Amino acid sequence: MEKDVQKKIIKYLKDKGCYVIKTIQTNRGGAPDIIACMPNGKFLAVEVKDIGKKNTLTPLQRDNLEQINAIGLGIVADSVEDLKGVFNEN
């Protein structure tokens, strides 16, 4: 379930020293589910999808991630494993 994946990702990011916000309601449609500031100061946004549904982004979500990737890092994740590359873990 997506909600469970979000909780695991939030815990992982906090354990890595990130400042993490779970978005609930925003003033921007298609905003990513999780916003974080990494210990190195880099902006990170994570759009969480149910396992196996990474390719189900709406056009608005895809556009938001493209804008984020122009200035920081925006990813789609269906597990904590998807974040390990962000922290150079194997």
Coordinates of N, CA and C in Angstrom, one line a residue:
M1 N 0.8 -1.2 0.0 CA 0.0 0.0 0.0 C 0.9 1.2 0.0
E2 N 0.5 2.2 -0.8 CA 1.3 3.4 -1.0 C 1.6 4.1 0.4
K3 N 0.6 4.2 1.2 CA 0.8 4.8 2.5 C 1.9 4.2 3.4
D4 N 2.0 2.9 3.3 CA 3.1 2.1 4.0 C 4.4 2.4 3.4
V5 N 4.5 2.5 2.1 CA 5.8 2.8 1.4 C 6.2 4.2 1.8
Q6 N 5.3 5.1 1.9 CA 5.6 6.5 2.3 C 6.2 6.5 3.7
K7 N 5.7 5.8 4.6 CA 6.2 5.8 6.0 C 7.6 5.2 6.0
K8 N 7.9 4.2 5.2 CA 9.2 3.6 5.2 C 10.2 4.6 4.6
I9 N 9.8 5.3 3.5 CA 10.7 6.2 2.9 C 11.0 7.4 3.8
I10 N 10.0 7.9 4.5 CA 10.2 9.0 5.4 C 11.1 8.6 6.5
K11 N 11.0 7.4 7.1 CA 11.9 6.9 8.1 C 13.3 6.8 7.6
Y12 N 13.4 6.3 6.4 CA 14.8 6.1 5.8 C 15.4 7.5 5.6
L13 N 14.7 8.4 5.1 CA 15.3 9.8 4.8 C 15.7 10.4 6.2
K14 N 14.8 10.3 7.2 CA 15.2 10.9 8.5 C 16.4 10.2 9.1
D15 N 16.5 8.9 8.9 CA 17.7 8.2 9.4 C 18.9 8.6 8.7
K16 N 18.8 9.1 7.4 CA 19.9 9.6 6.7 C 20.2 11.1 7.0
G17 N 19.5 11.7 7.9 CA 19.7 13.0 8.3 C 19.0 14.1 7.6
C18 N 18.0 13.7 6.8 CA 17.2 14.7 6.0 C 16.2 15.4 6.8
Y19 N 15.8 16.6 6.4 CA 14.7 17.3 7.0 C 13.5 16.9 6.0
V20 N 12.5 16.3 6.5 CA 11.4 15.7 5.7 C 10.0 16.2 6.0
I21 N 9.3 16.5 4.9 CA 7.9 16.9 5.0 C 7.1 16.0 4.2
K22 N 6.0 15.4 4.7 CA 5.0 14.7 3.9 C 3.9 15.6 3.5
T23 N 3.8 15.8 2.2 CA 2.8 16.8 1.8 C 1.4 16.1 1.9
I24 N 0.4 16.9 2.3 CA -0.9 16.4 2.5 C -1.8 17.2 1.5
Q25 N -1.8 18.5 1.7 CA -2.6 19.4 0.8 C -1.7 20.6 0.5
T26 N -1.6 20.8 -0.8 CA -0.7 21.9 -1.2 C -1.4 22.9 -2.1
N27 N -0.8 24.0 -2.4 CA -1.4 25.0 -3.3 C -1.0 24.8 -4.7
R28 N -0.4 23.6 -5.0 CA 0.1 23.2 -6.3 C -0.3 21.8 -6.7
G29 N -1.1 21.6 -7.7 CA -1.5 20.3 -8.1 C -0.4 19.5 -8.6
G30 N -0.4 18.2 -8.3 CA 0.6 17.3 -8.7 C 1.9 17.3 -7.9
A31 N 1.8 18.0 -6.8 CA 3.0 18.1 -5.9 C 3.5 16.8 -5.5
P32 N 4.8 16.5 -5.4 CA 5.3 15.2 -4.9 C 4.8 14.9 -3.5
D33 N 4.8 13.6 -3.1 CA 4.3 13.2 -1.8 C 5.2 13.6 -0.7
I34 N 6.5 13.6 -0.9 CA 7.5 13.8 0.1 C 8.5 14.9 -0.4
I35 N 8.7 15.9 0.5 CA 9.7 16.9 0.2 C 10.8 16.8 1.2
A36 N 12.0 16.9 0.8 CA 13.1 16.8 1.8 C 14.3 17.7 1.5
C37 N 15.0 18.0 2.5 CA 16.3 18.7 2.3 C 17.4 17.7 2.8
M38 N 18.3 17.3 1.9 CA 19.3 16.4 2.3 C 20.4 17.1 3.1
P39 N 21.2 16.3 3.8 CA 22.2 16.9 4.7 C 23.2 17.8 3.9
N40 N 23.4 17.5 2.6 CA 24.3 18.3 1.8 C 23.6 19.6 1.3
G41 N 22.3 19.8 1.7 CA 21.6 21.0 1.3 C 20.8 20.8 0.0
K42 N 20.9 19.6 -0.7 CA 20.2 19.4 -1.9 C 18.7 19.2 -1.7
F43 N 17.9 19.8 -2.5 CA 16.4 19.6 -2.5 C 16.1 18.3 -3.1
L44 N 15.2 17.5 -2.4 CA 14.8 16.2 -2.9 C 13.3 16.1 -2.8
A45 N 12.6 15.7 -3.9 CA 11.2 15.4 -3.9 C 11.0 14.0 -4.4
V46 N 10.0 13.3 -3.7 CA 9.8 11.9 -4.0 C 8.3 11.8 -4.3
E47 N 7.9 11.3 -5.4 CA 6.6 10.9 -5.8 C 6.5 9.4 -5.5
V48 N 5.7 9.0 -4.6 CA 5.6 7.6 -4.2 C 4.4 6.9 -4.9
K49 N 4.7 5.8 -5.5 CA 3.7 5.0 -6.2 C 3.7 3.6 -5.6
D50 N 2.5 2.9 -5.7 CA 2.4 1.5 -5.3 C 3.4 0.7 -6.1
I51 N 3.8 -0.4 -5.5 CA 4.8 -1.2 -6.1 C 4.4 -1.6 -7.5
G52 N 5.3 -1.4 -8.5 CA 5.0 -1.8 -9.9 C 4.2 -0.7 -10.7
K53 N 3.9 0.4 -10.1 CA 3.1 1.4 -10.8 C 3.9 2.7 -11.0
K54 N 5.2 2.6 -11.1 CA 6.1 3.8 -11.3 C 5.7 4.6 -12.5
N55 N 5.2 3.9 -13.5 CA 4.9 4.6 -14.8 C 3.5 5.1 -14.9
T56 N 2.9 5.3 -13.8 CA 1.5 5.8 -13.8 C 1.5 7.3 -13.3
L57 N 2.5 8.1 -13.6 CA 2.5 9.5 -13.3 C 1.5 10.2 -14.1
T58 N 0.8 11.2 -13.6 CA -0.1 12.0 -14.3 C 0.8 13.0 -15.1
P59 N 0.3 13.6 -16.2 CA 1.1 14.7 -16.9 C 1.6 15.8 -15.9
L60 N 0.7 16.2 -15.0 CA 1.1 17.2 -14.0 C 2.2 16.8 -13.1
Q61 N 2.1 15.5 -12.6 CA 3.2 15.0 -11.7 C 4.5 15.0 -12.5
R62 N 4.5 14.5 -13.7 CA 5.7 14.4 -14.6 C 6.3 15.8 -14.8
D63 N 5.4 16.8 -15.1 CA 5.9 18.2 -15.3 C 6.5 18.7 -14.0
N64 N 5.9 18.5 -12.9 CA 6.5 18.9 -11.6 C 7.9 18.3 -11.4
L65 N 8.0 17.0 -11.6 CA 9.3 16.4 -11.4 C 10.4 16.9 -12.4
E66 N 10.0 17.2 -13.6 CA 10.9 17.8 -14.5 C 11.4 19.2 -14.0
Q67 N 10.5 20.0 -13.5 CA 10.8 21.3 -13.0 C 11.8 21.1 -11.8
I68 N 11.5 20.2 -10.9 CA 12.3 19.9 -9.8 C 13.7 19.5 -10.2
N69 N 13.8 18.6 -11.2 CA 15.1 18.1 -11.6 C 15.9 19.2 -12.2
A70 N 15.3 20.3 -12.6 CA 16.1 21.4 -13.2 C 16.9 22.1 -12.1
I71 N 16.4 22.0 -10.8 CA 17.1 22.7 -9.7 C 17.5 21.8 -8.6
G72 N 17.0 20.6 -8.5 CA 17.3 19.7 -7.4 C 17.2 18.2 -7.9
L73 N 16.5 17.4 -7.1 CA 16.4 16.0 -7.5 C 14.9 15.6 -7.2
G74 N 14.3 15.1 -8.2 CA 12.9 14.6 -8.1 C 12.9 13.2 -8.7
I75 N 12.4 12.3 -7.8 CA 12.3 10.9 -8.3 C 11.0 10.3 -8.0
V76 N 10.7 9.1 -8.7 CA 9.5 8.3 -8.4 C 10.1 7.1 -7.7
A77 N 9.4 6.7 -6.6 CA 9.8 5.5 -5.8 C 8.7 4.6 -5.5
D78 N 8.9 3.3 -5.5 CA 7.9 2.4 -5.0 C 8.5 1.6 -3.8
S79 N 9.7 2.0 -3.4 CA 10.3 1.3 -2.2 C 11.5 2.1 -1.8
V80 N 12.0 1.8 -0.6 CA 13.2 2.5 -0.1 C 14.4 2.2 -1.0
E81 N 14.4 1.0 -1.6 CA 15.5 0.7 -2.5 C 15.8 1.7 -3.6
D82 N 14.7 2.4 -4.0 CA 14.8 3.4 -5.1 C 15.6 4.6 -4.6
L83 N 15.7 4.8 -3.3 CA 16.4 6.0 -2.7 C 17.9 5.7 -2.5
K84 N 18.3 4.4 -2.5 CA 19.7 4.1 -2.1 C 20.7 4.7 -3.1
G85 N 20.3 4.9 -4.3 CA 21.2 5.5 -5.3 C 21.4 7.0 -5.0
V86 N 20.4 7.6 -4.4 CA 20.5 9.0 -4.0 C 21.7 9.2 -3.0
F87 N 21.9 8.2 -2.1 CA 22.9 8.3 -1.1 C 24.1 7.4 -1.4
N88 N 24.2 7.0 -2.7 CA 25.3 6.2 -3.2 C 25.5 4.9 -2.5
E89 N 24.4 4.2 -2.2 CA 24.4 2.9 -1.5 C 24.0 1.9 -2.6
N90 N 24.5 0.7 -2.4 CA 24.2 -0.4 -3.3 C 23.2 -1.3 -2.8

